[in-house]
CSV table of C-alpha atoms in Angstrom, one decimal:
chain,number,residue,atom,x,y,z
M,13,UNK,CA,11.4,19.1,69.2
M,14,UNK,CA,10.6,17.7,65.3
M,15,UNK,CA,13.9,15.5,63.7
M,16,UNK,CA,13.3,17.1,60.1
M,17,UNK,CA,14.2,14.6,57.0
M,18,UNK,CA,15.2,16.1,53.5
M,19,UNK,CA,14.3,13.9,50.6
M,20,UNK,CA,14.8,15.1,47.4
M,21,UNK,CA,14.4,13.4,44.3
M,22,UNK,CA,16.1,13.9,41.2
M,23,UNK,CA,15.7,12.6,37.7
M,24,UNK,CA,16.0,13.5,34.1
M,25,UNK,CA,15.0,10.8,31.5
M,26,UNK,CA,16.2,10.5,28.0
M,27,UNK,CA,14.1,10.3,25.2
M,28,UNK,CA,15.2,7.2,22.6
M,29,UNK,CA,13.3,8.3,18.6
M,30,UNK,CA,14.1,6.1,16.9
M,31,UNK,CA,-15.6,-20.1,-25.4
M,32,UNK,CA,-16.1,-24.1,-26.6
M,33,UNK,CA,-13.2,-25.5,-25.8
M,34,UNK,CA,-10.6,-23.7,-23.4
M,35,UNK,CA,-12.1,-20.5,-23.3
M,36,UNK,CA,-12.5,-20.4,-19.2
M,37,UNK,CA,-8.8,-20.8,-20.1
M,38,UNK,CA,-8.9,-17.2,-21.9
M,39,UNK,CA,-11.6,-15.5,-19.1
M,40,UNK,CA,-8.6,-16.5,-16.4
M,41,UNK,CA,-5.7,-14.8,-18.0
M,42,UNK,CA,-8.6,-11.5,-18.6
M,43,UNK,CA,-9.7,-12.1,-15.2
M,44,UNK,CA,-5.9,-12.0,-13.4
M,45,UNK,CA,-4.9,-9.1,-15.6
M,46,UNK,CA,-8.2,-7.0,-14.9
M,47,UNK,CA,-6.9,-8.5,-11.2
M,48,UNK,CA,-3.3,-6.8,-11.9
M,49,UNK,CA,-4.6,-3.7,-12.6
M,50,UNK,CA,-6.0,-3.2,-9.8
M,51,UNK,CA,-3.6,-4.4,-6.9
M,52,UNK,CA,-1.3,-1.7,-8.6
M,53,UNK,CA,-4.5,0.4,-7.6
M,54,UNK,CA,-4.8,-0.9,-4.6
M,55,UNK,CA,-0.7,-0.6,-3.8
M,56,UNK,CA,-0.5,2.8,-4.6
M,57,UNK,CA,-3.7,4.2,-2.7
M,58,UNK,CA,-1.9,2.6,0.7
M,59,UNK,CA,1.3,3.6,-0.1
M,60,UNK,CA,-0.4,7.9,-0.4
M,61,UNK,CA,-2.6,6.1,2.7
M,62,UNK,CA,0.9,5.1,4.8
M,63,UNK,CA,2.9,8.1,3.9
M,64,UNK,CA,0.1,10.5,5.6
M,65,UNK,CA,-0.1,8.9,8.4
M,66,UNK,CA,3.7,8.3,9.0
M,67,UNK,CA,3.6,11.9,7.9
M,68,UNK,CA,0.9,13.3,11.3
M,69,UNK,CA,3.3,10.4,13.3
M,70,UNK,CA,6.6,11.9,13.1
M,71,UNK,CA,4.6,15.8,13.9
M,72,UNK,CA,3.0,14.1,17.1
M,73,UNK,CA,6.5,13.0,17.7
M,74,UNK,CA,8.0,15.6,17.1
M,75,UNK,CA,5.3,17.7,19.8
M,76,UNK,CA,6.2,15.4,22.0
M,77,UNK,CA,10.4,15.4,22.2
M,78,UNK,CA,8.8,19.3,22.2
M,79,UNK,CA,7.0,18.9,25.5
M,80,UNK,CA,9.5,17.2,27.2
M,81,UNK,CA,12.3,19.5,26.5
M,82,UNK,CA,9.6,21.7,28.6
M,83,UNK,CA,9.7,19.0,31.4
M,84,UNK,CA,13.1,18.7,32.0
M,85,UNK,CA,13.5,21.8,31.9
M,86,UNK,CA,10.2,22.6,34.7
M,87,UNK,CA,12.0,20.3,36.5
M,88,UNK,CA,15.4,22.1,36.7
M,89,UNK,CA,14.2,24.6,38.4
M,90,UNK,CA,13.3,22.6,40.4
M,91,UNK,CA,16.4,21.3,40.9
M,92,UNK,CA,17.1,24.8,42.1
M,93,UNK,CA,14.9,26.0,44.1
M,94,UNK,CA,15.2,22.8,46.0
M,95,UNK,CA,18.5,23.6,46.7
M,96,UNK,CA,17.9,26.9,48.2
M,97,UNK,CA,14.8,25.9,49.8
M,98,UNK,CA,17.8,23.1,52.1
M,99,UNK,CA,20.3,25.6,52.0
M,100,UNK,CA,17.6,28.0,53.8
M,101,UNK,CA,16.1,25.1,56.5
M,102,UNK,CA,19.7,23.8,57.5
M,103,UNK,CA,20.4,28.3,58.3
M,104,UNK,CA,17.1,27.7,59.9
M,105,UNK,CA,18.2,24.3,62.0
M,106,UNK,CA,20.6,26.3,63.7
M,107,UNK,CA,19.6,29.5,64.5
M,108,UNK,CA,16.9,27.3,65.9
M,109,UNK,CA,20.0,24.7,68.1
M,110,UNK,CA,21.6,28.7,69.4
M,111,UNK,CA,18.5,29.7,70.9
M,112,UNK,CA,17.4,26.5,72.2
M,113,UNK,CA,20.5,26.3,73.9
M,114,UNK,CA,19.5,29.7,75.1
M,115,UNK,CA,17.1,29.4,76.6
M,116,UNK,CA,18.3,28.3,80.0
M,117,UNK,CA,20.6,30.9,80.0
M,118,UNK,CA,18.1,32.8,79.6
M,119,UNK,CA,15.6,31.7,81.9
M,120,UNK,CA,17.5,33.3,84.8
M,121,UNK,CA,17.3,36.5,83.1
M,122,UNK,CA,14.7,39.1,83.2
M,123,UNK,CA,10.8,37.9,82.3
M,124,UNK,CA,10.8,40.3,79.3
M,125,UNK,CA,13.0,38.9,78.1
M,126,UNK,CA,12.7,35.5,78.8
M,127,UNK,CA,9.4,36.4,77.0
M,128,UNK,CA,10.5,38.3,73.8
M,129,UNK,CA,12.9,35.0,72.9
M,130,UNK,CA,10.4,32.9,73.3
M,131,UNK,CA,8.0,34.7,70.7
M,132,UNK,CA,11.0,34.5,68.7
M,133,UNK,CA,11.6,31.3,68.7
M,134,UNK,CA,8.6,30.3,68.3
M,135,UNK,CA,8.3,32.7,65.7
M,136,UNK,CA,11.6,30.1,63.8
M,137,UNK,CA,10.0,27.1,64.6
M,138,UNK,CA,6.9,27.7,62.5
M,139,UNK,CA,8.7,29.4,59.6
M,140,UNK,CA,10.5,25.7,60.4
M,141,UNK,CA,7.6,24.0,60.1
M,142,UNK,CA,6.2,26.6,57.2
M,143,UNK,CA,9.5,25.7,55.3
M,144,UNK,CA,9.1,22.2,56.3
M,145,UNK,CA,6.4,21.7,54.2
M,146,UNK,CA,7.1,24.1,51.0
M,147,UNK,CA,9.9,21.2,50.7
M,148,UNK,CA,7.4,18.4,51.6
M,149,UNK,CA,5.3,19.7,48.4
M,150,UNK,CA,8.3,20.2,46.3
M,151,UNK,CA,9.1,16.7,47.3
M,152,UNK,CA,5.6,15.5,46.0
M,153,UNK,CA,6.0,17.6,42.1
M,154,UNK,CA,9.6,16.7,41.7
M,155,UNK,CA,8.4,12.7,42.7
M,156,UNK,CA,5.5,13.8,40.0
M,157,UNK,CA,7.9,15.6,37.0
M,158,UNK,CA,10.2,12.0,38.0
M,159,UNK,CA,6.3,9.6,36.6
M,160,UNK,CA,4.8,12.0,34.0
M,161,UNK,CA,8.6,12.0,32.4
M,162,UNK,CA,7.9,8.2,32.7
M,163,UNK,CA,5.2,8.4,31.1
M,164,UNK,CA,6.6,10.2,28.2
M,165,UNK,CA,9.5,8.3,27.7
M,166,UNK,CA,7.3,5.1,27.4
M,167,UNK,CA,4.7,7.1,24.7
M,168,UNK,CA,7.4,8.3,23.1
M,169,UNK,CA,9.8,4.8,22.3
M,170,UNK,CA,6.1,3.2,21.9
M,171,UNK,CA,5.3,5.6,19.1
M,172,UNK,CA,8.7,5.3,17.8
M,173,UNK,CA,8.4,2.0,17.5
M,174,UNK,CA,4.8,2.4,15.9
M,175,UNK,CA,6.3,5.5,13.7
M,176,UNK,CA,9.5,2.5,12.0
M,177,UNK,CA,7.4,-0.5,12.1
M,178,UNK,CA,5.6,1.5,9.4
M,179,UNK,CA,8.4,2.8,7.8
M,180,UNK,CA,8.9,-0.8,7.1
M,181,UNK,CA,4.8,-1.6,5.6
M,182,UNK,CA,6.0,1.5,3.4
M,183,UNK,CA,8.8,1.0,1.9
M,184,UNK,CA,7.7,-3.3,1.3
M,185,UNK,CA,4.5,-1.6,0.3
M,186,UNK,CA,6.8,0.8,-1.6
M,187,UNK,CA,8.8,-2.2,-3.1
M,188,UNK,CA,6.2,-4.7,-4.2
M,189,UNK,CA,4.3,-2.0,-6.5
M,190,UNK,CA,7.7,-0.8,-8.1
M,191,UNK,CA,8.1,-4.3,-8.9
M,192,UNK,CA,4.3,-4.7,-10.1
M,193,UNK,CA,4.5,-1.3,-11.9
M,194,UNK,CA,7.6,-2.9,-13.3
M,195,UNK,CA,6.0,-5.9,-15.0
M,196,UNK,CA,3.2,-4.1,-15.7
M,197,UNK,CA,5.5,-2.0,-18.0
M,198,UNK,CA,7.3,-4.7,-20.0
M,199,UNK,CA,4.1,-6.4,-20.3
M,200,UNK,CA,2.2,-3.7,-22.3
M,201,UNK,CA,6.3,-2.9,-23.8
M,202,UNK,CA,5.4,-6.9,-25.4
M,203,UNK,CA,2.6,-5.4,-26.5
M,204,UNK,CA,3.3,-2.6,-28.5
M,205,UNK,CA,6.4,-4.8,-29.8
M,206,UNK,CA,3.9,-6.9,-31.2
M,207,UNK,CA,1.4,-5.4,-32.0
M,208,UNK,CA,4.6,-3.9,-34.2
M,209,UNK,CA,5.8,-7.0,-35.7
M,210,UNK,CA,1.6,-8.6,-36.4
M,211,UNK,CA,1.6,-5.2,-38.5
M,212,UNK,CA,4.4,-5.4,-40.3
M,213,UNK,CA,4.0,-9.0,-41.3
M,214,UNK,CA,0.3,-8.6,-42.2
M,215,UNK,CA,1.0,-5.0,-44.6
M,216,UNK,CA,-0.7,-6.5,-47.2
M,217,UNK,CA,-3.1,-6.6,-45.9
M,218,UNK,CA,-4.5,-3.2,-45.3
M,219,UNK,CA,-7.7,-2.7,-45.8
M,220,UNK,CA,-8.9,-6.0,-47.3
M,221,UNK,CA,-11.1,-7.0,-44.5
M,222,UNK,CA,-8.2,-6.7,-41.6
M,223,UNK,CA,-7.4,-5.2,-38.5
M,224,UNK,CA,-5.1,-5.0,-35.2
M,225,UNK,CA,-5.6,-2.7,-32.7
M,226,UNK,CA,-4.0,-2.7,-29.1
M,227,UNK,CA,-7.0,-2.6,-25.7
M,228,UNK,CA,-6.1,-3.2,-22.5
M,229,UNK,CA,-2.7,-4.8,-22.5
M,230,UNK,CA,-3.7,-7.1,-25.5
M,231,UNK,CA,-3.8,-6.9,-29.3
M,232,UNK,CA,-6.4,-8.0,-31.9
M,233,UNK,CA,-6.4,-8.8,-34.3
M,234,UNK,CA,-9.4,-9.0,-36.5
M,235,UNK,CA,-10.4,-10.5,-39.9
M,236,UNK,CA,-13.7,-10.2,-41.6
M,237,UNK,CA,-15.7,-13.0,-42.5
M,238,UNK,CA,-15.2,-12.7,-46.5
M,239,UNK,CA,-11.3,-12.5,-45.7
M,240,UNK,CA,-11.5,-16.4,-44.6
M,241,UNK,CA,-15.5,-18.0,-45.3
M,242,UNK,CA,-18.5,-18.1,-47.6
M,243,UNK,CA,-21.0,-17.9,-45.8
M,244,UNK,CA,-22.6,-20.6,-43.7
M,245,UNK,CA,-19.3,-22.3,-43.9
M,246,UNK,CA,-15.7,-22.8,-42.0
M,247,UNK,CA,-13.3,-24.0,-44.4
M,248,UNK,CA,-10.8,-20.8,-44.8
M,249,UNK,CA,-10.1,-19.2,-48.2
M,250,UNK,CA,-6.5,-19.0,-49.5
M,251,UNK,CA,-6.4,-15.5,-49.4
M,252,UNK,CA,-7.1,-16.5,-45.3
M,253,UNK,CA,-4.9,-18.9,-45.0
M,254,UNK,CA,-1.8,-16.9,-46.4
M,255,UNK,CA,-2.6,-13.9,-43.6
M,256,UNK,CA,-3.1,-16.7,-40.6
M,257,UNK,CA,0.9,-18.6,-41.9
M,258,UNK,CA,1.8,-14.6,-41.9
M,259,UNK,CA,0.7,-14.3,-38.5
M,260,UNK,CA,0.9,-17.6,-37.1
M,261,UNK,CA,5.3,-16.6,-38.4
M,262,UNK,CA,5.2,-14.4,-35.6
M,263,UNK,CA,4.1,-15.7,-32.8
M,264,UNK,CA,6.0,-18.8,-33.4
M,265,UNK,CA,9.4,-16.6,-32.5
M,266,UNK,CA,7.3,-15.1,-29.6
M,267,UNK,CA,6.9,-17.8,-27.0
M,268,UNK,CA,5.5,-16.1,-24.6
M,269,UNK,CA,2.0,-14.9,-25.7
M,270,UNK,CA,-0.9,-16.6,-25.7
M,271,UNK,CA,-3.6,-16.5,-27.9
M,272,UNK,CA,-7.0,-17.2,-28.3
M,273,UNK,CA,-9.4,-17.5,-31.0
M,274,UNK,CA,-13.0,-16.1,-31.4
M,275,UNK,CA,-15.7,-17.1,-33.5
M,276,UNK,CA,-18.8,-14.8,-34.3
M,277,UNK,CA,-21.8,-14.6,-36.2
M,278,UNK,CA,-24.1,-11.9,-36.8
M,279,UNK,CA,-28.2,-13.1,-35.3
M,280,UNK,CA,-29.5,-14.1,-37.6
M,281,UNK,CA,-31.1,-17.7,-37.4
M,282,UNK,CA,-29.7,-20.1,-39.0
M,283,UNK,CA,-31.2,-23.3,-39.6
M,284,UNK,CA,-29.3,-26.3,-40.1
M,285,UNK,CA,-29.9,-30.2,-40.2
M,286,UNK,CA,-26.6,-31.4,-40.8
M,287,UNK,CA,-23.6,-31.2,-38.1
M,288,UNK,CA,-24.5,-26.5,-38.0
M,289,UNK,CA,-27.4,-26.7,-36.0
M,290,UNK,CA,-26.9,-22.6,-35.4
M,291,UNK,CA,-24.8,-19.9,-34.7
M,292,UNK,CA,-22.7,-20.5,-32.2
M,293,UNK,CA,-22.0,-23.6,-33.8
M,294,UNK,CA,-21.2,-22.2,-37.1
M,295,UNK,CA,-18.2,-19.8,-34.5
M,296,UNK,CA,-16.9,-22.6,-32.6
M,297,UNK,CA,-16.2,-24.4,-36.4
M,298,UNK,CA,-15.0,-21.6,-37.9
M,299,UNK,CA,-12.7,-20.5,-34.9
M,300,UNK,CA,-11.4,-24.3,-34.4
M,301,UNK,CA,-10.6,-24.0,-38.4
M,302,UNK,CA,-8.4,-20.5,-38.3
M,303,UNK,CA,-6.4,-22.8,-34.3
M,304,UNK,CA,-5.5,-25.7,-37.1
M,305,UNK,CA,-4.2,-23.2,-39.4
M,306,UNK,CA,-1.8,-21.7,-36.8
M,307,UNK,CA,-0.8,-24.9,-35.4
M,308,UNK,CA,-0.3,-26.5,-39.0
M,309,UNK,CA,3.8,-27.0,-39.9
M,310,UNK,CA,4.4,-25.0,-36.6
M,311,UNK,CA,6.4,-25.4,-33.8
M,312,UNK,CA,3.7,-23.8,-31.0
M,313,UNK,CA,3.2,-25.3,-28.1
M,314,UNK,CA,-0.5,-26.3,-28.8
M,315,UNK,CA,-1.1,-25.1,-24.8
M,316,UNK,CA,-0.4,-21.5,-25.5
M,317,UNK,CA,-3.3,-21.7,-28.0
M,318,UNK,CA,-7.3,-21.2,-27.4
M,319,UNK,CA,-10.9,-22.1,-29.4
M,320,UNK,CA,-13.6,-20.2,-28.5
M,321,UNK,CA,-17.0,-19.2,-30.1
M,322,UNK,CA,-19.4,-16.7,-29.1
M,323,UNK,CA,-21.7,-16.7,-31.5
M,324,UNK,CA,-23.9,-13.8,-32.2
M,325,UNK,CA,-23.3,-12.3,-28.6
M,326,UNK,CA,-21.5,-9.0,-29.1
M,327,UNK,CA,-22.0,-7.7,-32.1
M,328,UNK,CA,-19.2,-4.7,-32.6
M,329,UNK,CA,-22.4,-3.0,-33.7
M,330,UNK,CA,-25.8,-3.5,-32.3
M,331,UNK,CA,-27.5,-1.7,-35.8
M,332,UNK,CA,-30.5,-3.9,-37.6
M,333,UNK,CA,-28.6,-4.0,-40.9
M,334,UNK,CA,-26.4,-5.3,-43.4
M,335,UNK,CA,-23.3,-3.0,-43.5
M,336,UNK,CA,-24.2,-3.6,-38.5
M,337,UNK,CA,-24.4,-7.3,-39.5
M,338,UNK,CA,-21.1,-7.6,-41.9
M,339,UNK,CA,-19.4,-5.9,-38.8
M,340,UNK,CA,-20.6,-8.9,-36.8
M,341,UNK,CA,-19.1,-12.2,-38.5
M,342,UNK,CA,-16.0,-11.6,-37.6
M,343,UNK,CA,-12.7,-13.6,-36.4
M,344,UNK,CA,-10.8,-12.5,-33.2
M,345,UNK,CA,-7.7,-13.6,-32.4
M,346,UNK,CA,-6.6,-12.4,-29.9
M,347,UNK,CA,-3.0,-12.2,-27.7
M,348,UNK,CA,-1.7,-11.9,-24.8
M,349,UNK,CA,1.3,-12.0,-23.6
M,350,UNK,CA,2.3,-14.7,-19.9
M,351,UNK,CA,2.2,-12.8,-16.8
M,352,UNK,CA,3.4,-15.8,-15.0
M,353,UNK,CA,5.9,-13.6,-13.4
M,354,UNK,CA,3.6,-11.0,-11.9
M,355,UNK,CA,1.0,-14.0,-10.6
M,356,UNK,CA,4.2,-15.3,-8.5
M,357,UNK,CA,3.8,-12.7,-6.6
M,358,UNK,CA,1.1,-11.8,-5.8
M,359,UNK,CA,0.5,-15.1,-4.7
M,360,UNK,CA,3.9,-14.0,-3.0
M,361,UNK,CA,2.6,-12.1,-1.2
């Protein structure tokens, strides 16, 4: 008679969720400003992408938790079945032992009764074998369920760690984008305030060849040639000097503003044999003249100021008319807030 052994392994897993001279300086500032705006847009896009990933991972995690709960319920049912078959096994085993004990006594009895008892004994043996096979199969199923639950537990832990990492990245990106947006907002506010101050200082020059505009985070003070210079000259007229000095007074008080002075001419070739050879020379000389007046009798740091000659290459109006050429003969003072704090954030990240 075979000795039967019953092993029932039940394990439950728990899941834990868990220009001429310093034109290059102006171009660098312009490039950095454009980089800042692009960086902000990129961060917004990254923020939206991380938010979508976060939502998808949370949905997947919730689905795995539901599956885990179902598997745990199934395992509990298998445990109950195992206990039931264990009791049945003990009953049949007892019956088998009883029959075995009485076998010796009935061997002396009638042959027909002996054959009947032996047949019952055989049936009992076969039934016990079937029960034993069922218990072994149940044990294998329980072991498979346990391994599956352990695998699910590892997956859930990995997903939880990944989700937490994504959340931390998203929070860091959000903080960085918020800092950038605050700085850009402060810069825009400073530009608007600067434009208002410049406008107030130059009220007497409105409609007299001077305009003030705010574009791309900068303030542009545009002065026509007739306000500043005689044709082909670079010495500034008294009225133009007065306007420039009033601008200088505002800029002297706003130390966080960088200044670029650009000289522009029309496209009519200039033929000279003296110091000025062409329009480009003239635009540079005019820009330098403006810079010198800005710094004259001023405490303004010269490092803040750049002069650039653009010649005829950046016209406002490309028409070949006297009116268009008059528009193009101009000097622009371009005012840009310093973005040191913003650039420091970008470099640190």
